């Protein structure tokens, strides 16, 4: 289906790709040329870039997180961050707490461990069900870690409430279980005062994962984790075993790009453009989707999560949508950890990588399909 979805006549809201036309390609080109020109080791194996780590410390400060360069570990994207942290924390056959519907890349990370994933629901207004996490602990759960995406949740597009943020941290502290906070969308926020990451509330029990993929360019494959300093050496061993080091040229070029200034202006531009695409999609949903569909306004991230009536089959809707309307999206069931029908009546729509007129057209077509929907 994903192959069909990538045909040029299909309007795709399926993948969370950043908008290619917003990549600062010329500036990245200048940074790469500058790095190659001035830095004889840019094409060599090399240690993590100290300059980039100190930029990451500054970026984290913009989000209200205080950390030091000694706590910043550079990775090949957020995906590698979660993979290394799982390797560090999880024994084969161990236990993890996650949400019922969660980023599929995380589920892939867990696969080789054949672990038990204890799941809790996600409230579309306030995020992870912290009472359910509490209940798991009360029943004796001893997970290696709790994984969550507090800001710009993928797929449910919710920001965790402030109250839940502090309660989740209290649970982590009292049970001495780390939280792995995956935050690739944290800088892509649309509200006046976005919530600070969990890591801003606890430097000991929150292991933070960040990424340049959504805010610069995913092909550079650079992300980072912020962890207590004592874990850095172990992560270093795991990283070396995995891919030796994060591409030296990419790290140093991103540092040069950030040295040049203008990153905050770039972020502001991204937020403005994504907010306008988000609003365009919401406007289309209001006009063209039937009354039985409901959704929230996402304050961060790149997705809108649409729920239809119980019994609606979004997998079937996708198959029909591709044939009848040439529009792609991801059905909620694609994100279900236990494949038990969770999310089956829901659609995840990505607004990031379609121009506004394509958003209008795609939502009109999808609305048409839902309007004549009579089930199987
Ligand atoms: C929640 C989440 N985590 C991690 C990733 C992977 O990011 P990266 O490109 O930095 O590896 C994605 C990508 O879409 C994501 O949605």
Short mmCIF file of C-alpha atoms and ligand atoms in Angstrom, two decimals:
data_model
loop_
_atom_site.label_atom_id
_atom_site.label_comp_id
_atom_site.label_asym_id
_atom_site.label_seq_id
_atom_site.Cartn_x
_atom_site.Cartn_y
_atom_site.Cartn_z
CA UNK A 1 0.00 0.00 0.00
CA UNK A 2 2.87 2.36 0.79
CA UNK A 3 4.21 1.70 -2.70
CA UNK A 4 0.83 2.68 -4.15
CA UNK A 5 0.76 5.69 -1.85
CA UNK A 6 3.99 7.00 -3.35
CA UNK A 7 2.59 7.14 -6.94
CA UNK A 8 2.69 10.70 -8.23
CA UNK A 9 -1.08 10.90 -8.76
CA UNK A 10 -1.73 9.96 -5.12
CA UNK A 11 -2.09 12.75 -2.57
CA UNK A 12 -0.31 11.36 0.43
CA UNK A 13 -0.95 12.31 4.04
CA UNK A 14 0.67 9.03 5.07
CA UNK A 15 4.22 9.74 6.18
CA UNK A 16 5.60 12.30 8.63
CA UNK A 17 8.09 13.68 6.14
CA UNK A 18 9.29 17.24 6.61
CA UNK A 19 8.61 19.56 3.65
CA UNK A 20 11.53 19.27 1.22
CA UNK A 21 11.01 22.83 -0.01
CA UNK A 22 11.70 24.09 3.53
CA UNK A 23 15.12 22.46 3.81
CA UNK A 24 17.71 25.24 3.96
CA UNK A 25 19.59 23.50 1.16
CA UNK A 26 21.72 26.47 0.07
CA UNK A 27 22.85 27.21 3.63
CA UNK A 28 23.57 23.53 4.30
CA UNK A 29 25.59 23.49 1.06
CA UNK A 30 27.62 26.47 2.25
CA UNK A 31 28.20 24.80 5.63
CA UNK A 32 29.36 21.56 3.98
CA UNK A 33 31.70 23.43 1.60
CA UNK A 34 33.08 25.49 4.48
CA UNK A 35 33.65 22.34 6.56
CA UNK A 36 35.43 20.52 3.73
CA UNK A 37 37.53 23.57 3.02
CA UNK A 38 38.66 24.29 6.58
CA UNK A 39 38.62 20.95 8.32
CA UNK A 40 41.11 18.33 7.09
CA UNK A 41 39.46 15.66 9.30
CA UNK A 42 35.91 16.23 8.09
CA UNK A 43 36.02 13.06 5.99
CA UNK A 44 37.81 11.01 8.62
CA UNK A 45 36.50 8.76 11.40
CA UNK A 46 36.24 11.00 14.39
CA UNK A 47 34.98 11.66 17.89
CA UNK A 48 31.63 13.38 18.47
CA UNK A 49 31.87 17.04 17.51
CA UNK A 50 32.41 19.18 20.62
CA UNK A 51 31.10 22.20 18.71
CA UNK A 52 27.85 20.43 17.87
CA UNK A 53 27.40 19.17 21.42
CA UNK A 54 27.70 22.70 22.70
CA UNK A 55 25.14 23.87 20.12
CA UNK A 56 22.81 21.12 21.36
CA UNK A 57 23.24 22.41 24.93
CA UNK A 58 22.13 25.85 23.69
CA UNK A 59 19.19 24.39 21.75
CA UNK A 60 18.05 22.47 24.81
CA UNK A 61 18.23 25.69 26.83
CA UNK A 62 15.75 27.22 24.36
CA UNK A 63 13.33 24.51 25.49
CA UNK A 64 14.00 25.15 29.19
CA UNK A 65 16.41 22.22 29.65
CA UNK A 66 19.65 22.72 31.53
CA UNK A 67 22.32 20.20 30.56
CA UNK A 68 26.04 20.06 29.92
CA UNK A 69 28.08 18.91 26.93
CA UNK A 70 29.14 15.91 29.01
CA UNK A 71 25.51 14.75 29.01
CA UNK A 72 24.95 15.12 25.26
CA UNK A 73 25.56 12.01 23.14
CA UNK A 74 25.32 12.41 19.36
CA UNK A 75 23.48 9.73 17.38
CA UNK A 76 22.46 8.91 13.82
CA UNK A 77 18.96 10.37 14.37
CA UNK A 78 16.37 9.82 17.08
CA UNK A 79 15.84 6.29 15.82
CA UNK A 80 19.37 5.34 16.81
CA UNK A 81 18.93 7.18 20.11
CA UNK A 82 16.01 4.94 21.05
CA UNK A 83 17.77 1.87 19.73
CA UNK A 84 20.89 2.52 21.84
CA UNK A 85 18.86 3.33 24.95
CA UNK A 86 16.88 0.10 24.55
CA UNK A 87 20.16 -1.76 24.18
CA UNK A 88 21.43 -0.10 27.34
CA UNK A 89 18.36 -0.66 29.48
CA UNK A 90 16.54 -3.72 28.24
CA UNK A 91 17.36 -7.40 28.71
CA UNK A 92 15.95 -9.94 26.23
CA UNK A 93 12.54 -10.98 27.56
CA UNK A 94 12.34 -7.86 29.74
CA UNK A 95 9.41 -5.49 30.22
CA UNK A 96 8.67 -2.00 28.88
CA UNK A 97 5.77 0.40 29.43
CA UNK A 98 4.51 2.22 26.36
CA UNK A 99 1.26 3.63 25.00
CA UNK A 100 -1.18 1.35 23.15
CA UNK A 101 -0.78 3.37 19.97
CA UNK A 102 2.79 4.45 19.41
CA UNK A 103 5.40 5.27 16.76
CA UNK A 104 6.09 2.10 14.81
CA UNK A 105 9.86 2.71 14.74
CA UNK A 106 9.89 2.24 18.50
CA UNK A 107 8.01 -1.04 18.16
CA UNK A 108 10.65 -2.17 15.65
CA UNK A 109 13.38 -1.34 18.15
CA UNK A 110 11.76 -3.65 20.70
CA UNK A 111 11.26 -6.60 18.34
CA UNK A 112 14.60 -8.39 18.78
CA UNK A 113 14.24 -8.33 22.59
CA UNK A 114 11.01 -10.35 22.52
CA UNK A 115 10.02 -8.31 25.53
CA UNK A 116 6.68 -7.84 27.24
CA UNK A 117 5.23 -4.45 26.33
CA UNK A 118 2.73 -3.28 28.93
CA UNK A 119 0.51 -0.70 27.29
CA UNK A 120 -1.62 2.15 28.56
CA UNK A 121 -4.13 4.30 26.67
CA UNK A 122 -3.48 7.85 25.46
CA UNK A 123 -6.08 10.56 26.08
CA UNK A 124 -6.37 12.71 22.92
CA UNK A 125 -6.59 15.86 25.09
CA UNK A 126 -4.00 15.22 27.81
CA UNK A 127 -1.72 12.41 26.65
CA UNK A 128 -0.57 9.19 28.29
CA UNK A 129 -2.89 7.71 30.93
CA UNK A 130 -0.75 8.17 34.03
CA UNK A 131 -3.30 6.46 36.29
CA UNK A 132 -2.93 3.36 34.14
CA UNK A 133 0.88 3.55 34.49
CA UNK A 134 0.41 3.84 38.26
CA UNK A 135 -1.90 0.81 38.21
CA UNK A 136 0.72 -1.24 36.35
CA UNK A 137 3.29 -0.45 39.03
CA UNK A 138 0.75 -1.22 41.73
CA UNK A 139 0.27 -4.66 40.16
CA UNK A 140 4.01 -5.28 40.43
CA UNK A 141 5.30 -4.25 36.99
CA UNK A 142 9.07 -3.70 36.96
CA UNK A 143 9.74 -2.25 33.50
CA UNK A 144 13.21 -1.43 32.19
CA UNK A 145 11.82 1.97 31.13
CA UNK A 146 8.72 3.93 30.17
CA UNK A 147 8.72 5.19 26.57
CA UNK A 148 6.64 8.21 25.66
CA UNK A 149 6.38 11.10 23.17
CA UNK A 150 5.09 13.94 25.36
CA UNK A 151 5.11 16.66 22.68
CA UNK A 152 3.58 16.29 19.21
CA UNK A 153 2.69 12.66 19.94
CA UNK A 154 3.04 10.29 17.02
CA UNK A 155 0.37 9.20 16.08
CA UNK A 156 -2.20 10.87 18.40
CA UNK A 157 -0.94 14.45 17.90
CA UNK A 158 -1.43 15.43 21.56
CA UNK A 159 0.82 17.28 24.01
CA UNK A 160 0.93 15.75 27.48
CA UNK A 161 -0.66 18.05 30.07
CA UNK A 162 1.56 19.77 32.63
CA UNK A 163 -0.12 17.88 35.45
CA UNK A 164 0.57 14.52 33.80
CA UNK A 165 4.17 15.51 33.10
CA UNK A 166 4.89 15.99 36.77
CA UNK A 167 2.89 12.94 37.87
CA UNK A 168 4.70 10.68 35.41
CA UNK A 169 8.03 11.92 36.70
CA UNK A 170 6.93 11.31 40.29
CA UNK A 171 6.14 7.71 39.34
CA UNK A 172 9.49 7.27 37.60
CA UNK A 173 11.32 8.61 40.64
CA UNK A 174 9.42 6.63 43.20
CA UNK A 175 9.80 3.35 41.26
CA UNK A 176 13.33 4.20 40.08
CA UNK A 177 12.41 3.54 36.44
CA UNK A 178 13.76 5.82 33.69
CA UNK A 179 11.49 7.56 31.21
CA UNK A 180 12.74 7.56 27.61
CA UNK A 181 11.37 10.84 26.24
CA UNK A 182 11.29 10.83 22.43
CA UNK A 183 11.06 14.45 21.28
CA UNK A 184 11.67 14.85 17.53
CA UNK A 185 8.71 17.27 17.25
CA UNK A 186 9.39 19.35 20.35
CA UNK A 187 10.74 22.31 18.39
CA UNK A 188 7.80 22.20 15.98
CA UNK A 189 5.18 23.79 18.18
CA UNK A 190 2.45 26.30 17.40
CA UNK A 191 1.28 27.65 20.76
CA UNK A 192 2.41 30.76 22.63
CA UNK A 193 4.09 28.91 25.50
CA UNK A 194 4.90 25.30 24.57
CA UNK A 195 5.47 22.91 27.47
CA UNK A 196 9.07 22.19 28.38
CA UNK A 197 10.23 18.60 27.85
CA UNK A 198 10.07 16.14 30.75
CA UNK A 199 13.86 16.40 30.91
CA UNK A 200 13.46 20.00 32.13
CA UNK A 201 11.75 18.58 35.23
CA UNK A 202 14.19 15.78 36.02
CA UNK A 203 17.81 15.32 34.94
CA UNK A 204 18.20 11.92 36.58
CA UNK A 205 15.21 9.78 35.54
CA UNK A 206 14.45 11.24 32.11
CA UNK A 207 16.59 10.15 29.16
CA UNK A 208 15.86 12.62 26.39
CA UNK A 209 16.02 11.94 22.63
CA UNK A 210 16.25 14.84 20.16
CA UNK A 211 16.79 15.07 16.41
CA UNK A 212 17.70 17.41 13.57
CA UNK A 213 15.50 15.38 11.18
CA UNK A 214 12.32 17.45 11.41
CA UNK A 215 13.99 20.80 12.06
CA UNK A 216 16.87 20.69 9.58
CA UNK A 217 16.98 17.66 7.27
CA UNK A 218 16.54 13.94 7.96
CA UNK A 219 19.12 12.90 5.36
CA UNK A 220 21.87 14.35 7.54
CA UNK A 221 20.98 11.59 10.05
CA UNK A 222 22.01 13.43 13.19
CA UNK A 223 20.22 13.41 16.51
CA UNK A 224 21.20 13.35 20.16
CA UNK A 225 20.36 11.97 23.55
CA UNK A 226 20.73 13.75 26.88
CA UNK A 227 21.48 11.31 29.68
CA UNK A 228 23.21 11.35 33.07
CA UNK A 229 26.95 11.61 32.49
CA UNK A 230 27.66 8.20 34.02
CA UNK A 231 25.92 6.52 31.04
CA UNK A 232 28.01 8.21 28.35
CA UNK A 233 30.85 5.65 28.29
CA UNK A 234 28.43 2.72 27.99
CA UNK A 235 26.55 4.45 25.19
CA UNK A 236 29.91 5.02 23.51
CA UNK A 237 30.62 1.28 23.49
CA UNK A 238 27.15 0.46 22.13
CA UNK A 239 27.39 3.16 19.48
CA UNK A 240 30.79 1.94 18.33
CA UNK A 241 29.46 -1.60 18.03
CA UNK A 242 26.52 -0.30 16.04
CA UNK A 243 28.03 2.10 13.49
CA UNK A 244 31.39 3.31 14.89
CA UNK A 245 30.43 6.98 14.86
CA UNK A 246 27.88 9.48 13.58
CA UNK A 247 28.98 10.72 10.14
CA UNK A 248 31.76 13.22 10.86
CA UNK A 249 30.96 15.41 7.87
CA UNK A 250 27.28 15.66 8.84
CA UNK A 251 28.05 16.54 12.46
CA UNK A 252 30.63 19.16 11.61
CA UNK A 253 28.55 20.66 8.82
CA UNK A 254 25.55 21.03 11.13
CA UNK A 255 27.84 22.72 13.66
CA UNK A 256 29.05 25.09 10.91
CA UNK A 257 25.44 25.73 9.84
CA UNK A 258 24.52 26.60 13.43
CA UNK A 259 27.67 28.77 13.84
CA UNK A 260 26.46 30.87 10.92
CA UNK A 261 23.41 31.97 12.94
CA UNK A 262 19.90 32.12 11.56
CA UNK A 263 18.73 28.81 12.98
CA UNK A 264 16.08 30.42 15.15
CA UNK A 265 14.78 32.33 12.13
CA UNK A 266 14.69 29.03 10.21
CA UNK A 267 12.72 27.42 13.06
CA UNK A 268 10.30 30.34 13.11
CA UNK A 269 9.75 29.93 9.36
CA UNK A 270 9.12 26.19 9.76
CA UNK A 271 6.59 26.83 12.52
CA UNK A 272 4.79 29.47 10.46
CA UNK A 273 4.59 27.27 7.38
CA UNK A 274 3.56 24.10 9.23
CA UNK A 275 0.99 26.01 11.25
CA UNK A 276 -0.52 27.33 8.02
CA UNK A 277 -0.66 23.79 6.54
CA UNK A 278 -2.16 22.50 9.78
CA UNK A 279 -4.83 25.20 9.67
CA UNK A 280 -5.55 24.48 6.02
CA UNK A 281 -6.08 20.82 6.83
CA UNK A 282 -8.31 21.64 9.83
CA UNK A 283 -10.35 24.01 7.68
CA UNK A 284 -10.81 21.27 5.07
CA UNK A 285 -11.81 18.74 7.71
CA UNK A 286 -14.43 21.16 9.03
CA UNK A 287 -15.84 21.68 5.53
CA UNK A 288 -15.66 18.22 4.02
CA UNK A 289 -15.61 15.56 6.75
CA UNK A 290 -18.91 14.19 8.06
CA UNK A 291 -20.19 15.22 11.51
CA UNK A 292 -19.37 11.80 12.92
CA UNK A 293 -15.62 12.48 12.55
CA UNK A 294 -13.81 14.24 15.37
CA UNK A 295 -10.32 15.65 15.84
CA UNK A 296 -8.39 18.10 18.02
CA UNK A 297 -6.21 21.04 17.01
CA UNK A 298 -2.62 19.82 17.45
CA UNK A 299 -0.34 22.30 19.23
CA UNK A 300 2.84 20.55 18.09
CA UNK A 301 4.09 18.08 15.53
CA UNK A 302 3.06 17.23 12.01
CA UNK A 303 -0.17 15.20 12.36
CA UNK A 304 -3.91 15.42 12.81
CA UNK A 305 -5.59 12.41 14.41
CA UNK A 306 -9.16 11.85 13.23
CA UNK A 307 -11.51 9.42 15.01
CA UNK A 308 -14.62 8.03 13.33
CA UNK A 309 -17.48 6.05 14.81
CA UNK A 310 -16.85 2.73 16.59
CA UNK A 311 -16.78 -0.04 14.04
CA UNK A 312 -15.33 2.18 11.29
CA UNK A 313 -12.59 0.25 9.51
CA UNK A 314 -9.78 2.64 8.59
CA UNK A 315 -7.72 -0.19 7.02
CA UNK A 316 -10.52 -0.80 4.54
CA UNK A 317 -11.01 2.93 4.11
CA UNK A 318 -7.34 3.24 3.11
CA UNK A 319 -7.67 0.49 0.51
CA UNK A 320 -10.78 2.12 -0.92
CA UNK A 321 -9.31 5.59 -0.71
CA UNK A 322 -6.28 4.58 -2.77
CA UNK A 323 -8.47 3.06 -5.49
CA UNK A 324 -11.43 5.42 -5.50
CA UNK A 325 -9.91 8.78 -4.56
CA UNK A 326 -6.11 8.36 -4.85
CA UNK A 327 -5.48 9.67 -1.32
CA UNK A 328 -3.22 7.96 1.25
CA UNK A 329 -3.11 8.21 5.04
CA UNK A 330 -2.15 5.82 7.82
CA UNK A 331 -4.89 3.89 9.60
CA UNK A 332 -4.63 4.03 13.40
CA UNK A 333 -4.25 0.26 13.62
CA UNK A 334 -0.79 0.58 12.03
CA UNK A 335 0.40 1.97 15.38
CA UNK A 336 -1.20 -0.63 17.66
CA UNK A 337 1.40 -2.37 19.82
CA UNK A 338 -0.74 -5.47 20.35
CA UNK A 339 -2.48 -5.46 16.97
CA UNK A 340 -5.74 -5.87 18.89
CA UNK A 341 -7.89 -3.48 16.89
CA UNK A 342 -6.81 -0.39 18.85
CA UNK A 343 -7.01 2.69 16.64
CA UNK A 344 -8.96 0.83 13.96
CA UNK A 345 -11.53 3.63 13.64
CA UNK A 346 -8.86 6.35 13.38
CA UNK A 347 -6.82 8.05 10.65
CA UNK A 348 -3.45 9.73 11.06
CA UNK A 349 -3.13 12.57 8.57
CA UNK A 350 0.21 14.27 8.04
CA UNK A 351 -0.01 17.89 6.91
CA UNK A 352 3.72 18.60 6.67
CA UNK A 353 4.70 17.61 3.18
CA UNK A 354 1.80 18.65 0.99
CA UNK A 355 1.33 22.15 -0.39
CA UNK A 356 -1.89 23.88 0.64
CA UNK A 357 -3.76 23.23 -2.63
CA UNK A 358 -2.93 19.51 -2.38
CA UNK A 359 -4.18 19.53 1.22
CA UNK A 360 -7.47 21.10 0.06
CA UNK A 361 -7.87 18.62 -2.75
CA UNK A 362 -6.89 15.55 -0.68
CA UNK A 363 -9.20 16.41 2.21
CA UNK A 364 -12.06 17.13 -0.21
CA UNK A 365 -11.59 13.69 -1.79
CA UNK A 366 -11.30 11.90 1.55
CA UNK A 367 -14.40 13.70 2.80
CA UNK A 368 -16.21 12.49 -0.33
CA UNK A 369 -15.22 8.90 0.41
CA UNK A 370 -16.36 9.18 4.04
CA UNK A 371 -19.60 10.84 2.94
CA UNK A 372 -20.61 7.82 0.85
CA UNK A 373 -19.16 5.33 3.35
CA UNK A 374 -21.41 2.37 4.02
CA UNK A 375 -18.81 0.01 5.52
CA UNK A 376 -17.68 -3.21 3.89
C1 LIG B 1 8.32 9.70 17.32
C2 LIG B 1 9.47 9.54 16.39
N1 LIG B 1 10.66 9.20 16.89
C3 LIG B 1 11.73 9.04 16.09
C4 LIG B 1 11.64 9.24 14.73
C5 LIG B 1 12.86 9.03 13.87
O1 LIG B 1 13.55 10.22 13.73
P1 LIG B 1 15.00 10.34 13.12
O2 LIG B 1 14.86 10.68 11.68
O3 LIG B 1 15.64 11.43 13.90
O4 LIG B 1 15.71 9.04 13.33
C6 LIG B 1 10.43 9.62 14.16
C7 LIG B 1 10.32 9.82 12.71
O5 LIG B 1 9.30 10.06 12.14
C8 LIG B 1 9.31 9.78 15.03
O6 LIG B 1 8.10 10.13 14.56
#
